[in-house]
PDB file of C-alpha atoms in Angstrom:
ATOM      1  CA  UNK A  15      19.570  -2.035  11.130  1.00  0.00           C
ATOM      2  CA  UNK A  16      18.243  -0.808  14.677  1.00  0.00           C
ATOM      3  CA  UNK A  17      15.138   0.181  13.059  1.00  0.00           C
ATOM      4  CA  UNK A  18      14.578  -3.010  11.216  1.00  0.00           C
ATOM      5  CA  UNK A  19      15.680  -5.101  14.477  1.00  0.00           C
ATOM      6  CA  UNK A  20      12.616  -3.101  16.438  1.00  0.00           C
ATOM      7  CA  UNK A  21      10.423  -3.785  13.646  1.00  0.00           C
ATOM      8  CA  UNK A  22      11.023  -7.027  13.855  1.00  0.00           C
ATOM      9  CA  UNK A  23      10.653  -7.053  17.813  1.00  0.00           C
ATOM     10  CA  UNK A  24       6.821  -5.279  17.835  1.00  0.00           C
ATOM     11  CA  UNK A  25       5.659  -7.560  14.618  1.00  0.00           C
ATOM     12  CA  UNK A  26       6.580 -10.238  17.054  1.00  0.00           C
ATOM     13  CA  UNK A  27       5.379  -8.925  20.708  1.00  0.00           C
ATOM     14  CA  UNK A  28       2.476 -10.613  22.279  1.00  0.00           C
ATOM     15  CA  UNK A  29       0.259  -8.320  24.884  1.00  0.00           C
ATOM     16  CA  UNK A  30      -1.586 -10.782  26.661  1.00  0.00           C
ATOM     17  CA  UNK A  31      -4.082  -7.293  27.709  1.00  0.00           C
ATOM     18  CA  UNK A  32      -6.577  -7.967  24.443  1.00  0.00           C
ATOM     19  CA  UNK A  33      -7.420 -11.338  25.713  1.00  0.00           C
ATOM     20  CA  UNK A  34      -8.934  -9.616  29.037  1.00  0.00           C
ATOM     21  CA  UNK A  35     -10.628  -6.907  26.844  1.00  0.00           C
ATOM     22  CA  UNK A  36     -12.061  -9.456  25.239  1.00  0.00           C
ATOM     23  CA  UNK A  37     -13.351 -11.691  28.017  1.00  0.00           C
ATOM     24  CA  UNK A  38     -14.367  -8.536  30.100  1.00  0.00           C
ATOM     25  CA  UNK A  39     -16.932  -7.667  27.089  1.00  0.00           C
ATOM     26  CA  UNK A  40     -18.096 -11.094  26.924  1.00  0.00           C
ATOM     27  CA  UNK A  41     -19.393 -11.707  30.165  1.00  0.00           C
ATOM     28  CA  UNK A  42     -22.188 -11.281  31.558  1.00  0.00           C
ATOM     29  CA  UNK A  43     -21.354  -9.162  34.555  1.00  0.00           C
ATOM     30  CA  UNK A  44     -24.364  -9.701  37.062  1.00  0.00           C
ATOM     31  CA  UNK A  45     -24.764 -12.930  36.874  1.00  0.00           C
ATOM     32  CA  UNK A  46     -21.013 -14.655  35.941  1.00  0.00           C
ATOM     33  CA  UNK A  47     -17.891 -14.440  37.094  1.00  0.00           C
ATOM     34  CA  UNK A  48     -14.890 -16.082  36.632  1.00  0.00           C
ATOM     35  CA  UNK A  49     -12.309 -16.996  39.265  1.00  0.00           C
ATOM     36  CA  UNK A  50      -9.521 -19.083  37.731  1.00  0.00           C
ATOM     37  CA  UNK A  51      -7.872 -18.121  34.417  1.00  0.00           C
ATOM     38  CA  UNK A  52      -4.755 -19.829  32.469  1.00  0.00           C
ATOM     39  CA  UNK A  53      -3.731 -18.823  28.991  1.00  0.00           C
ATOM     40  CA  UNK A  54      -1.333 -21.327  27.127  1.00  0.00           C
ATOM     41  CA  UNK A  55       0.433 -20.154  24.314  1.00  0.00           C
ATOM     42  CA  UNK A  56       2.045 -22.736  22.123  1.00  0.00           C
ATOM     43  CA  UNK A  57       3.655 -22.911  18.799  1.00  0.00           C
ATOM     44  CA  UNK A  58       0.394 -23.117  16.581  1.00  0.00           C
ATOM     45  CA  UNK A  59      -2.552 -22.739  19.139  1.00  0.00           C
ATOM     46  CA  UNK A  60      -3.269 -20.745  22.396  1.00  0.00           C
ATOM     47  CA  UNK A  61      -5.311 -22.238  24.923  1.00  0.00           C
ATOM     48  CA  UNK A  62      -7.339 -20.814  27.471  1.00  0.00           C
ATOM     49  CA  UNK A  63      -9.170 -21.749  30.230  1.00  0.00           C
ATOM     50  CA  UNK A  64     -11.305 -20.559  33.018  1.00  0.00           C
ATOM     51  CA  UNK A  65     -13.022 -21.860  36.578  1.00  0.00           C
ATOM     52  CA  UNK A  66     -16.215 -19.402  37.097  1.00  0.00           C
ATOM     53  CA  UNK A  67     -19.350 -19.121  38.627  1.00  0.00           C
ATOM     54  CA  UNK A  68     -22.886 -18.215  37.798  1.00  0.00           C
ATOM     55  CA  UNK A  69     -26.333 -17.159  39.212  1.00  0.00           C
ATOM     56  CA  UNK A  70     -27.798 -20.536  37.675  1.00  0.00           C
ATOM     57  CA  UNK A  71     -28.291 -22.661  34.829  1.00  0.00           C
ATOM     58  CA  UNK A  72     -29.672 -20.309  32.922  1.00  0.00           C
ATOM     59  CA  UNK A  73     -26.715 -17.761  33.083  1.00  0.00           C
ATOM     60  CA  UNK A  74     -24.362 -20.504  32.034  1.00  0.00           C
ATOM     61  CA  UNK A  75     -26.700 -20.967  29.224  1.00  0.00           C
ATOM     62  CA  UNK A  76     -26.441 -17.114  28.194  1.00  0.00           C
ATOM     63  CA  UNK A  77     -22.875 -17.116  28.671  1.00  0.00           C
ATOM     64  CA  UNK A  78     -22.345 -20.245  26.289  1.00  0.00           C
ATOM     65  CA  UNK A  79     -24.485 -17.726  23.491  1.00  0.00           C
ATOM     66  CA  UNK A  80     -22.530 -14.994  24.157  1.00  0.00           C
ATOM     67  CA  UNK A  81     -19.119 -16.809  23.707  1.00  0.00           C
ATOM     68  CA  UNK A  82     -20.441 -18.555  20.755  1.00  0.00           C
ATOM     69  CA  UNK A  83     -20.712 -15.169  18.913  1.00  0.00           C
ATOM     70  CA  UNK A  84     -17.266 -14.156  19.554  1.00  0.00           C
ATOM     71  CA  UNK A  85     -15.421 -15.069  16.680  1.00  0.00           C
ATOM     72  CA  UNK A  86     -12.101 -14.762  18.164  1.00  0.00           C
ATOM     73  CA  UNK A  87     -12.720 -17.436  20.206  1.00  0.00           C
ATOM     74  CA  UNK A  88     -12.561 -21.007  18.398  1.00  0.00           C
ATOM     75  CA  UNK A  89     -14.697 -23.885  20.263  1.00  0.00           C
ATOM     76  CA  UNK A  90     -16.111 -22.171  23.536  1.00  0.00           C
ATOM     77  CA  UNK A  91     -16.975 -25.543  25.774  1.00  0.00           C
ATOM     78  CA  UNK A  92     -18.678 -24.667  28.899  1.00  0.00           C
ATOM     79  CA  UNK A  93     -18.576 -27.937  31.236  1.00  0.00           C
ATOM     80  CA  UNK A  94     -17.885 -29.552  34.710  1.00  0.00           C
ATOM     81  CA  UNK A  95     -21.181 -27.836  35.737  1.00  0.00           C
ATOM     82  CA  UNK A  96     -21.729 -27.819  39.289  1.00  0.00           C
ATOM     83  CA  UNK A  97     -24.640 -26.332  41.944  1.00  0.00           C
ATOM     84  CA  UNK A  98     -23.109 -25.659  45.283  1.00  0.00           C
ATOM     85  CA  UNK A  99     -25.296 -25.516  48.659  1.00  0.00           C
ATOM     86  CA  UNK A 100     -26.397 -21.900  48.121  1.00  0.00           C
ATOM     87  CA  UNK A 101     -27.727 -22.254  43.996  1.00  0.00           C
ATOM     88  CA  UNK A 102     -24.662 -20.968  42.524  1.00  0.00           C
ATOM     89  CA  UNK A 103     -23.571 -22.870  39.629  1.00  0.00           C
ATOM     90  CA  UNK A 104     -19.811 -23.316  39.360  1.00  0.00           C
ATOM     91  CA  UNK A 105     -18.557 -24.332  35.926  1.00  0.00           C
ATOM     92  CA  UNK A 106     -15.260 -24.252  33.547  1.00  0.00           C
ATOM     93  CA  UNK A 107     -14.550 -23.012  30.346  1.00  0.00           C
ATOM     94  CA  UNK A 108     -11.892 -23.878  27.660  1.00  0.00           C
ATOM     95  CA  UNK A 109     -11.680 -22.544  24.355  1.00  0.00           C
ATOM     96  CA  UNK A 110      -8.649 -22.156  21.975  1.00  0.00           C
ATOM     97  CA  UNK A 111      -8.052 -17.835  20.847  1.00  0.00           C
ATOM     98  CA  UNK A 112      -7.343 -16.503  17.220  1.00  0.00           C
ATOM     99  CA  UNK A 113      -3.900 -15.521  17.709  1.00  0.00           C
ATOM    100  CA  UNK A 114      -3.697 -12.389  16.028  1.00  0.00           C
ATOM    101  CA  UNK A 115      -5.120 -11.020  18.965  1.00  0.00           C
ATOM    102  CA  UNK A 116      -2.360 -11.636  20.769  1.00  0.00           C
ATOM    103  CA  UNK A 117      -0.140  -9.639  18.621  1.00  0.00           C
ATOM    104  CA  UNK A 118       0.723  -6.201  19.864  1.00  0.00           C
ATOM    105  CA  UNK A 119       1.251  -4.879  16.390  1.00  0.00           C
ATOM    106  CA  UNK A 120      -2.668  -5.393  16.105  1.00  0.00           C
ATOM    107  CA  UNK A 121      -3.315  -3.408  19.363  1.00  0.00           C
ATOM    108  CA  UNK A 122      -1.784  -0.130  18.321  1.00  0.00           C
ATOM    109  CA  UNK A 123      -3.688   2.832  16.340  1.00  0.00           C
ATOM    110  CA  UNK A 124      -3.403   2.578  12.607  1.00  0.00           C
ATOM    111  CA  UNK A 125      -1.257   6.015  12.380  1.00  0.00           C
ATOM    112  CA  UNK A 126       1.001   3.954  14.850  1.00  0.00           C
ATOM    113  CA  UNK A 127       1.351   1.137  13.160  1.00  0.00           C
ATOM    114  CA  UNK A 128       2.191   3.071   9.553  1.00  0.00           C
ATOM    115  CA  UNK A 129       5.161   4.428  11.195  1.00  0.00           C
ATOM    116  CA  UNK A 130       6.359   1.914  13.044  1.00  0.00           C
ATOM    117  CA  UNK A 131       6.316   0.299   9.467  1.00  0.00           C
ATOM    118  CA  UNK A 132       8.105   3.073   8.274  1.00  0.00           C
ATOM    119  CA  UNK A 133       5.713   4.890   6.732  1.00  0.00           C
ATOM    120  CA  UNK A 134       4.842   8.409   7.154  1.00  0.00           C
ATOM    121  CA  UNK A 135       1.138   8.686   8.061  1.00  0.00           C
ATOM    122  CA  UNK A 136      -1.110  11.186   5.813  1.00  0.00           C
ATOM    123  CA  UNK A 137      -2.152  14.400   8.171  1.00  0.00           C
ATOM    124  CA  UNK A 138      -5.191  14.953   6.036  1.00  0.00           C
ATOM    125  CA  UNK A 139      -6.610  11.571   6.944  1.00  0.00           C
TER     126      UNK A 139
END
């Protein structure tokens, strides 16, 4: 029963840590950054937005490409687009996350996960 309680606990777990990973690879580091961040998890979606900053126009432009190829990421909008006194380009960003990457069951090593299912994992593998 213990074992099938803590199964039932870790299929369940959220680690918020892969959405970071995930926006951390997907920026471009030189010329945005982001300075705000709120992630909403609700029942059926999970919500995220940013407040960030950028080089220029251009950079937003790249960084509205580069979110658009992330799968895991469901209707990138970049908006509220902004140039402050010194050329920077402030800017938000809402999108909605796939959220099965939220699930700490999917951030743990295959072998991991096989026992924690209760299998025993293959040592030849």
């Amino acid at each position: 029963a213990r074992i099938q309680t803590a199964q039932k606990l870790l299929t369940a777990h959220v680690a918020v840590s892969p959405v970071f990973d995930l926006i951390g690879k997907s920026t471009l580091t030189k010329s945005v950054r982001f300075k705000n961040f709120a992630l909403v998890v609700g029942a059926d979606t999970i919500a995220l937005s940013m407040k960030g900053q950028a080089s220029g126009f251009t950079s937003i432009a790249l960084q509205s490409d580069e979110f658009g190829k992330e799968r895991r990421l469901r209707s990138p909008l970049l908006s509220d687009l902004a140039l402050d006194s010194v050329g920077a380009v402030s800017f938000s960003f809402n999108a909605t996350v796939d959220p099965q990457i939220l699930l700490y069951k999917n951030t743990i090593p295959q072998a991991k996960t096989s026992a924690v299912n209760g299998e025993v994992p293959d040592p030849i593998k």
